[in-house]
Short mmCIF file of C-alpha atoms in Angstrom, two decimals:
data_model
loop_
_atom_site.label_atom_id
_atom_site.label_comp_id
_atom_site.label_asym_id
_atom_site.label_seq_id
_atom_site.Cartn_x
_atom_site.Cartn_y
_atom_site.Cartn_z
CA UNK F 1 22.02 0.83 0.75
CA UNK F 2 23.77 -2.18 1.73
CA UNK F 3 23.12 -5.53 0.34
CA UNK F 4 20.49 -8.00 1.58
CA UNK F 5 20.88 -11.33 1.63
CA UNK F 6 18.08 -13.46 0.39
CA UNK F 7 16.23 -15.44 2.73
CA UNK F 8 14.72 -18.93 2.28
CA UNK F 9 10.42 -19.65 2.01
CA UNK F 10 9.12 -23.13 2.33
CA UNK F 11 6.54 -22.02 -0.41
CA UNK F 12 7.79 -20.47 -3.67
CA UNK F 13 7.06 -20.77 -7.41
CA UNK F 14 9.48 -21.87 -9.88
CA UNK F 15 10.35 -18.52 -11.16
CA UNK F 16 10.11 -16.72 -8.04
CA UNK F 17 13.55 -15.62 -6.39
CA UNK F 18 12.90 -16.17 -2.27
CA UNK F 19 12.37 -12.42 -1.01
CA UNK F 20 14.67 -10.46 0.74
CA UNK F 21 14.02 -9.56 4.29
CA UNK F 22 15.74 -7.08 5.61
CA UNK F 23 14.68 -5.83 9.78
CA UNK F 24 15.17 -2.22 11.17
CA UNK F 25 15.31 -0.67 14.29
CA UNK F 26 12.43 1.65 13.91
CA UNK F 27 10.33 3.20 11.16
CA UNK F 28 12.79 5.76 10.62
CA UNK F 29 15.35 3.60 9.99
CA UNK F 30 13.15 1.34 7.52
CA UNK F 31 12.17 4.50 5.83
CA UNK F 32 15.77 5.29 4.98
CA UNK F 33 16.55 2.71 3.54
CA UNK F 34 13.04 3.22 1.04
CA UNK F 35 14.02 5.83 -0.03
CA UNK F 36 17.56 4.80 -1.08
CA UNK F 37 15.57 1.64 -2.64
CA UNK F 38 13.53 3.93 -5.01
CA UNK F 39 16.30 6.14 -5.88
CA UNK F 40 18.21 3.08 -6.55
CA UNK F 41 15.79 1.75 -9.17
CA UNK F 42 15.17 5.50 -10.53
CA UNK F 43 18.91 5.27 -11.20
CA UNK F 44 18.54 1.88 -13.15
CA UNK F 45 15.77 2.90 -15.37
CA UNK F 46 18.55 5.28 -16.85
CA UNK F 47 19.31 8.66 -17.26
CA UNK F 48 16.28 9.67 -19.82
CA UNK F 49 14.37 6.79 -19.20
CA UNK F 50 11.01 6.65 -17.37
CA UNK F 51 10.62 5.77 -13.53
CA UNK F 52 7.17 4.00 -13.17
CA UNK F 53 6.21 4.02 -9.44
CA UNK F 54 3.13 2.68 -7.91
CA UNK F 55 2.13 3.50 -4.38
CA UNK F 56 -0.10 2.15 -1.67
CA UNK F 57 -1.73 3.80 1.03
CA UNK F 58 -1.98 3.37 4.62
CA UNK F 59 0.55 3.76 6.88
CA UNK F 60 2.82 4.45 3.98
CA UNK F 61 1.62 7.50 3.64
CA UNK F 62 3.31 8.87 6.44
CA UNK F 63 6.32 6.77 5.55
CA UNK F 64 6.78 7.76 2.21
CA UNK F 65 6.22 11.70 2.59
CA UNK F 66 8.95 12.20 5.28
CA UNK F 67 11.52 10.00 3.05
CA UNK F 68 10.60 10.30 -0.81
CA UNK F 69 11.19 13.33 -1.24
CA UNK F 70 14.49 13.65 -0.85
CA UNK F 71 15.03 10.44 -3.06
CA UNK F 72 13.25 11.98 -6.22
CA UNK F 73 16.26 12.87 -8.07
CA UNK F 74 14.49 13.68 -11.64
CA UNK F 75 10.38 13.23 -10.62
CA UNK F 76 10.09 14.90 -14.35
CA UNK F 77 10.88 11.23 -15.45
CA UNK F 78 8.44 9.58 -12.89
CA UNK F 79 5.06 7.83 -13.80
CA UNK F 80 3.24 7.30 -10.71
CA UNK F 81 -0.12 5.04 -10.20
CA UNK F 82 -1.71 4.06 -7.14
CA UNK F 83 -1.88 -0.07 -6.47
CA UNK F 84 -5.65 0.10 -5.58
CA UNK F 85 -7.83 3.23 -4.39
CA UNK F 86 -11.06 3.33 -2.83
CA UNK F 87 -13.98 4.94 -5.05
CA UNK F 88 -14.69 7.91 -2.96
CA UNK F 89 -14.05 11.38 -3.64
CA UNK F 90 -9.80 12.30 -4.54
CA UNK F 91 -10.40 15.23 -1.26
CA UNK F 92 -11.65 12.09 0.65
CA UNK F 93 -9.65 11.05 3.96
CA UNK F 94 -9.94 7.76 2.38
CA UNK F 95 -8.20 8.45 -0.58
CA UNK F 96 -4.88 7.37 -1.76
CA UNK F 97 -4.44 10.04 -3.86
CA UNK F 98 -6.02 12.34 -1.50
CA UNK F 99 -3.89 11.15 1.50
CA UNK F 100 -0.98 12.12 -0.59
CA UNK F 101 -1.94 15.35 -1.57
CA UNK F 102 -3.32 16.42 1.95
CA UNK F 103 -1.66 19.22 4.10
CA UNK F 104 0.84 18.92 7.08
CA UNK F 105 -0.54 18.92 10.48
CA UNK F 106 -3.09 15.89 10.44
CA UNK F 107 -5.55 14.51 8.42
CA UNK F 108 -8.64 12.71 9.14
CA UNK F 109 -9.78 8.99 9.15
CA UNK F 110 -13.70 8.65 8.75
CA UNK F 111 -14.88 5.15 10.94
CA UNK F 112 -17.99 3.91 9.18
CA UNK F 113 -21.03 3.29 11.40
CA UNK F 114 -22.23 -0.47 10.32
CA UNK F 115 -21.10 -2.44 13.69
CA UNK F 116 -19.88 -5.06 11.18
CA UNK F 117 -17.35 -2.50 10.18
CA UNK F 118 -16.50 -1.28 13.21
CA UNK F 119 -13.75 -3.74 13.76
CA UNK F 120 -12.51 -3.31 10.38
CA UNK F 121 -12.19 0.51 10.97
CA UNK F 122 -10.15 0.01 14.15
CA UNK F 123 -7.51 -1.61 12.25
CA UNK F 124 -7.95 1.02 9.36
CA UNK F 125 -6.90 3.34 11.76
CA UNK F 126 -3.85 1.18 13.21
CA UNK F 127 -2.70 1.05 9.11
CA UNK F 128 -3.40 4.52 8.66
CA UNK F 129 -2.06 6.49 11.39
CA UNK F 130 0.67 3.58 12.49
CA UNK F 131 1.02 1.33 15.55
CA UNK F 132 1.24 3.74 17.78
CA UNK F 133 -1.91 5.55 17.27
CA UNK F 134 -2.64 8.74 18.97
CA UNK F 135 -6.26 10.09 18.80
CA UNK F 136 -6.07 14.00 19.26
CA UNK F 137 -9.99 14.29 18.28
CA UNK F 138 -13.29 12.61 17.71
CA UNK F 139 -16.01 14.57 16.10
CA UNK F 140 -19.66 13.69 14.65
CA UNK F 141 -19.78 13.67 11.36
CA UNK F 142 -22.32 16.36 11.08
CA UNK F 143 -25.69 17.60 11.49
CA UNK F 144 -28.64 15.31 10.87
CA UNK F 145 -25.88 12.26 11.56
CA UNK F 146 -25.82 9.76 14.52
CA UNK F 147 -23.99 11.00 17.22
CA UNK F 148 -20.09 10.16 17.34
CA UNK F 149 -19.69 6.90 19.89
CA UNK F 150 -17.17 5.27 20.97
CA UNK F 151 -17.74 1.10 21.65
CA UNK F 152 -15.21 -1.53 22.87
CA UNK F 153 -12.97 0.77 21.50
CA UNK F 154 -14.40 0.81 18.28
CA UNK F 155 -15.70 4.05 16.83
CA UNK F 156 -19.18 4.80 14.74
CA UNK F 157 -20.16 7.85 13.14
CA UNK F 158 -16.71 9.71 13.92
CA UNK F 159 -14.02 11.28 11.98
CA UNK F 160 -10.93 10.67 14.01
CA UNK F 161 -7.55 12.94 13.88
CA UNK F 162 -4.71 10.70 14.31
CA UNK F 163 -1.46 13.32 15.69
CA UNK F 164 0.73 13.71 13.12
CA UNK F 165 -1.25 11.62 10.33
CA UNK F 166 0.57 13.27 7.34
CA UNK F 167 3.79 14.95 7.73
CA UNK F 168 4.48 16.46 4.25
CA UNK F 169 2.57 17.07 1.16
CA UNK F 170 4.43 14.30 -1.28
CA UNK F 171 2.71 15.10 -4.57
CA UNK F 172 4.07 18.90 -4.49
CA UNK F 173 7.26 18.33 -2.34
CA UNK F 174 8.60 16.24 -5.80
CA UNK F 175 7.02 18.53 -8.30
CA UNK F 176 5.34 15.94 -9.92
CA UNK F 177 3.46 17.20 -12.93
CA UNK F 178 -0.32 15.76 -12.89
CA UNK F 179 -0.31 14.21 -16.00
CA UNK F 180 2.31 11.94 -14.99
CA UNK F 181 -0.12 10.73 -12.09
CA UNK F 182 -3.19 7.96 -12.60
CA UNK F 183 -5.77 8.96 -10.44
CA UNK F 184 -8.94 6.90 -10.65
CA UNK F 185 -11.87 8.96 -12.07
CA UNK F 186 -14.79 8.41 -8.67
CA UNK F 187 -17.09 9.57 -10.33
CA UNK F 188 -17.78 6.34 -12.40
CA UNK F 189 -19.81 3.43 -10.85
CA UNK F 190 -16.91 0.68 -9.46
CA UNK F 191 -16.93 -1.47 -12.48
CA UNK F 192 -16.44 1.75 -15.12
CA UNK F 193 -14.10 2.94 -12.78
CA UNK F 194 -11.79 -0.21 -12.56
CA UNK F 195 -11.74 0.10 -16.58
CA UNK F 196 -11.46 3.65 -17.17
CA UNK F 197 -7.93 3.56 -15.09
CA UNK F 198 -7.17 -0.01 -16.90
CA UNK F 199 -7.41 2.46 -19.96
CA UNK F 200 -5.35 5.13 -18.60
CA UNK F 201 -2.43 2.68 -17.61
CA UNK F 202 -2.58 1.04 -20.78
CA UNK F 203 -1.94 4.49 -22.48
CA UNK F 204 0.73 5.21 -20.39
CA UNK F 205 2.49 1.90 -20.73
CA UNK F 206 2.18 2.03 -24.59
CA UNK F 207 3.74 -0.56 -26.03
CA UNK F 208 3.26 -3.19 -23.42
CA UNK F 209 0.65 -6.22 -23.41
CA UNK F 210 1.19 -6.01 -19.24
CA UNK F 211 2.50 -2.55 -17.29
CA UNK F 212 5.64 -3.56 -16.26
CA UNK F 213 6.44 -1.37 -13.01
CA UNK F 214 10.13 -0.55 -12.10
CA UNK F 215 9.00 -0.02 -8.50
CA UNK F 216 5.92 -1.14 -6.21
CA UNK F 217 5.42 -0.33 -2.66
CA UNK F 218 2.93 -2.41 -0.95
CA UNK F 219 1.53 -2.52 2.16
CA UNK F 220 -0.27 -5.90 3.97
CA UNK F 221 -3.03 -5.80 6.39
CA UNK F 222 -3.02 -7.91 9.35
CA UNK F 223 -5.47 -10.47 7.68
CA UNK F 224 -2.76 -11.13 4.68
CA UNK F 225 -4.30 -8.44 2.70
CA UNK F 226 -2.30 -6.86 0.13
CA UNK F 227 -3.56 -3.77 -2.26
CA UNK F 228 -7.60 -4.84 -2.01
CA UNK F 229 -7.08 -8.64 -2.59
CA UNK F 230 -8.65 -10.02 0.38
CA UNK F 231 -8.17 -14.03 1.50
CA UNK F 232 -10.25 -16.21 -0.33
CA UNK F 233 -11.72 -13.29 -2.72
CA UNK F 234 -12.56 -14.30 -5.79
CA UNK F 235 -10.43 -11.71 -7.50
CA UNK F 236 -7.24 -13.96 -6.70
CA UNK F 237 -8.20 -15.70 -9.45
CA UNK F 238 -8.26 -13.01 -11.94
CA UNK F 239 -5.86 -13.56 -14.95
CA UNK F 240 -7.18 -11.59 -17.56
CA UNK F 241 -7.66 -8.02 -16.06
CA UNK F 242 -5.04 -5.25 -15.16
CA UNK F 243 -7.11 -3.69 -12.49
CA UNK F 244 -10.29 -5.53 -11.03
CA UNK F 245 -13.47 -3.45 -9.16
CA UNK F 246 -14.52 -4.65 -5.44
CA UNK F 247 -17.73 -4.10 -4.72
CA UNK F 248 -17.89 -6.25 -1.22
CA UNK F 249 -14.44 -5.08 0.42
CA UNK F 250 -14.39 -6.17 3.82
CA UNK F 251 -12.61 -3.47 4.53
CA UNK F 252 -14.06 0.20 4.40
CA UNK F 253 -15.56 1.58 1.96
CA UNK F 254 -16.98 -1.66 0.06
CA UNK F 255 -15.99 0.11 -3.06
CA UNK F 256 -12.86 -0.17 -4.63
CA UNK F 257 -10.57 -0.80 -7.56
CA UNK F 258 -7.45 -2.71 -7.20
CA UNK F 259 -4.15 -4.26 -9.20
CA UNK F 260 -4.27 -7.61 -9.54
CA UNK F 261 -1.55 -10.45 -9.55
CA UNK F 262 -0.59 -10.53 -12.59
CA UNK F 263 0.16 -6.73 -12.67
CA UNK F 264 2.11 -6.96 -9.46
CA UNK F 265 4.26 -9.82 -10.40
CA UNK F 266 5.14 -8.25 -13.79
CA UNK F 267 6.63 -5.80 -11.73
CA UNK F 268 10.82 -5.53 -11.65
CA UNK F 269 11.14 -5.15 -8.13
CA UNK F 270 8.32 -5.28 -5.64
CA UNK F 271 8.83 -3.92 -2.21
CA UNK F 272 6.65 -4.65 0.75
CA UNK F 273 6.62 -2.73 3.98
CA UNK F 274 5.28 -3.40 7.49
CA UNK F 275 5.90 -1.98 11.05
CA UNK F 276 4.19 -3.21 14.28
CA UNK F 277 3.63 -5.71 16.34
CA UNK F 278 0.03 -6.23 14.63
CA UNK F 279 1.33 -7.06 11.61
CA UNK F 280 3.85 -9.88 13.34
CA UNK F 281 1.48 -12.84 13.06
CA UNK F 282 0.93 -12.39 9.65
CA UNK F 283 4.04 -11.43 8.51
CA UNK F 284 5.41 -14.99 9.61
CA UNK F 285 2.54 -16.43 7.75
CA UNK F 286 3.82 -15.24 4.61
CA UNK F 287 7.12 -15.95 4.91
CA UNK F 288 7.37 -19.22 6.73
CA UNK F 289 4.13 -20.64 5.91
CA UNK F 290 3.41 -23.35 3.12
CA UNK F 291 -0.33 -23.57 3.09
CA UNK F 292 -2.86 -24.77 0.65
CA UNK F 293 -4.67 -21.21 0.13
CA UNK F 294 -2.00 -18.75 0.69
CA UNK F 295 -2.61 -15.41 2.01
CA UNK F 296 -2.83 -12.61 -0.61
CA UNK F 297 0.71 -11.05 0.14
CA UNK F 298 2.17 -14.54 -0.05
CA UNK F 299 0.79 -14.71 -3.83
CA UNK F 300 2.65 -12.02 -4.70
CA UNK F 301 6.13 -13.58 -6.07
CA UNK F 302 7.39 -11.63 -9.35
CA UNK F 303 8.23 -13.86 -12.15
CA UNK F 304 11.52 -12.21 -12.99
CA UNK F 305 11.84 -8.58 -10.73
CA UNK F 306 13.29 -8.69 -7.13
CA UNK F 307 10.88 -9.19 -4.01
CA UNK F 308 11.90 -7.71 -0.71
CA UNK F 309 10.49 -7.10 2.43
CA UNK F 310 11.61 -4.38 4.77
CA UNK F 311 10.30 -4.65 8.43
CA UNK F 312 10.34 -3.21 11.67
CA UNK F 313 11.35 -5.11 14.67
CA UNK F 314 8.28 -5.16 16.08
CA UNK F 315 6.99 -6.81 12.60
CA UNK F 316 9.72 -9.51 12.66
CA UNK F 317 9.51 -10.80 15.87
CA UNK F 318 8.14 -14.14 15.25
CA UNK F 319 10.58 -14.88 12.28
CA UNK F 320 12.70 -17.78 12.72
CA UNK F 321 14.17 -17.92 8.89
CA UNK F 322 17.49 -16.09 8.10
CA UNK F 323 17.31 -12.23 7.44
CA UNK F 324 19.63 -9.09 7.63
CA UNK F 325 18.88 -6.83 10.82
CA UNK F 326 21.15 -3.28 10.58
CA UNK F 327 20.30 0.31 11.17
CA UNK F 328 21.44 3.04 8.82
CA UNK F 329 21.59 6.05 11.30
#
């Protein structure tokens, strides 16, 4: 992959490098050069030595299991974790680790009913089945259940198809074996669950006081949000835990578990990914901005590992600071 200049933030730590930006064409593109990013930091962790990988959700989904698999030269060596997951059943549509384990020809997004989340769920579905969303299908959610409904282009009580959702099943197209995957354990109220997988990381990162990831991929929301740190969430000021519960998510489902900073900038290279015009706003936020409470993505500045951000066009469009645009096709 070709080198990437670094380019300059108003607002950076001491220790922080500035990120770099790079700016493709089109998703495809972008998801190229991913993949030659991971298989460029398996190759670094050497030729017996573990690849640690953790993995959002979202729109990466879609992302990752057209590209990865292709880039997984030895998965036998990978340990793979999920940045935050919601607590909902692993066959869930909301799952992480379900959304990488699901079947090719579409998956389905469930929009909550509460008309508070209604707006939430509409950009769920922009993350989840990209900026370009195509609905194929609405249908109730069952018998007994509200009717499906469809307001201000909102949608309550529906499971929505998105065309095309998941292209690939990831987990089995890289022969990963299970035991080198941390899947959270749903059955476990929030706060058990949040320390049962703080246990299981800690076992498979023997030997360290922090997990110390070769790789993270990380999505942002349009709001700044990165893995389930929300703005002004009290969980941005977590120190002493690996991996904090959410109980009040203002994002769908309430429930969660999620990294938190210091886990993410431990990391040795940290890799965020955005496409769409949505995410434009936000993205220049973070990058150009120097404000008093920084948005949750903007927080995330590894002490010693590399920070880069690969964008769309669409994403970049407001930027105004230096960064590399090229296509790879």
């Amino acid at each position: 992959m070709p080198a990437m200049p670094g380019s300059s933030v108003s607002r950076r730590g001491p220790a922080a490098s500035p990120p770099q930006v790079s700016v493709f064409p089109s998703p495809q593109e972008l998801g190229s050069a991913l993949a030659q990013l991971v298989a460029q930091r398996e190759a670094q962790s050497g030729p017996v030595g573990r690849f640690s990988l953790g993995l959002s959700g979202g729109s990466l989904v879609r992302i990752l299991a057209q590209e990865l698999p292709a880039a997984a030269a030895s998965p036998a060596r990978w340990l793979l974790a999920f940045v935050d997951e919601r607590r909902v059943p692993l066959e869930d549509p909301e799952s992480n680790y379900g959304a990488y384990k699901v079947a090719a020809g579409g998956g389905q997004v469930r929009a909550r009913d509460s008309s508070s989340a209604l707006r939430s769920t509409k950009a769920n579905l922009v993350d989840t089945c990209g900026e370009e969303l195509t609905i194929e299908m609405l249908t109730d959610w069952g018998a007994g259940r509200d009717p499906c409904v469809v307001e201000d282009g909102f949608f309550g009580n529906c499971y929505v198809t998105c065309d095309s959702l998941f292209q690939s099943q990831l987990l089995s197209k890289i022969a990963l074996p299970e035991d080198q995957i941390v899947v959270i354990n749903p059955l476990l109220p929030v706060e058990e669950a949040a320390a049962d997988y703080a246990t299981k990381l800690k076992k498979a990162f023997q030997g360290e006081d922090m997990p110390v990831f070769d790789l993270l991929i990380l999505g942002v929301g349009p709001d700044g949000h990165t893995c389930s740190l929300f703005p002004d969430h009290p969980l941005l000021q977590e120190r002493e835990k690996i991996v904090a519960a959410i109980s009040d998510s203002p994002k769908p489902p309430p429930e969660r578990i999620t990294l938190t900073l210091p886990v993410l900038n431990a990391a040795r290279s940290v890799v965020f990914v955005a496409t769409g015009g949505s995410k434009a706003a936000v993205i220049k936020r973070i990058l150009e901005g120097d404000e008093e409470n920084p948005l949750p993505a903007a927080l995330v500045q590894p002490h010693t590992g590399k920070l880069y951000w690969f964008l769309d066009e669409p994403a970049a469009k407001e930027l105004t600071i230096p960064f590399e645009k090229h296509s790879i096709l």
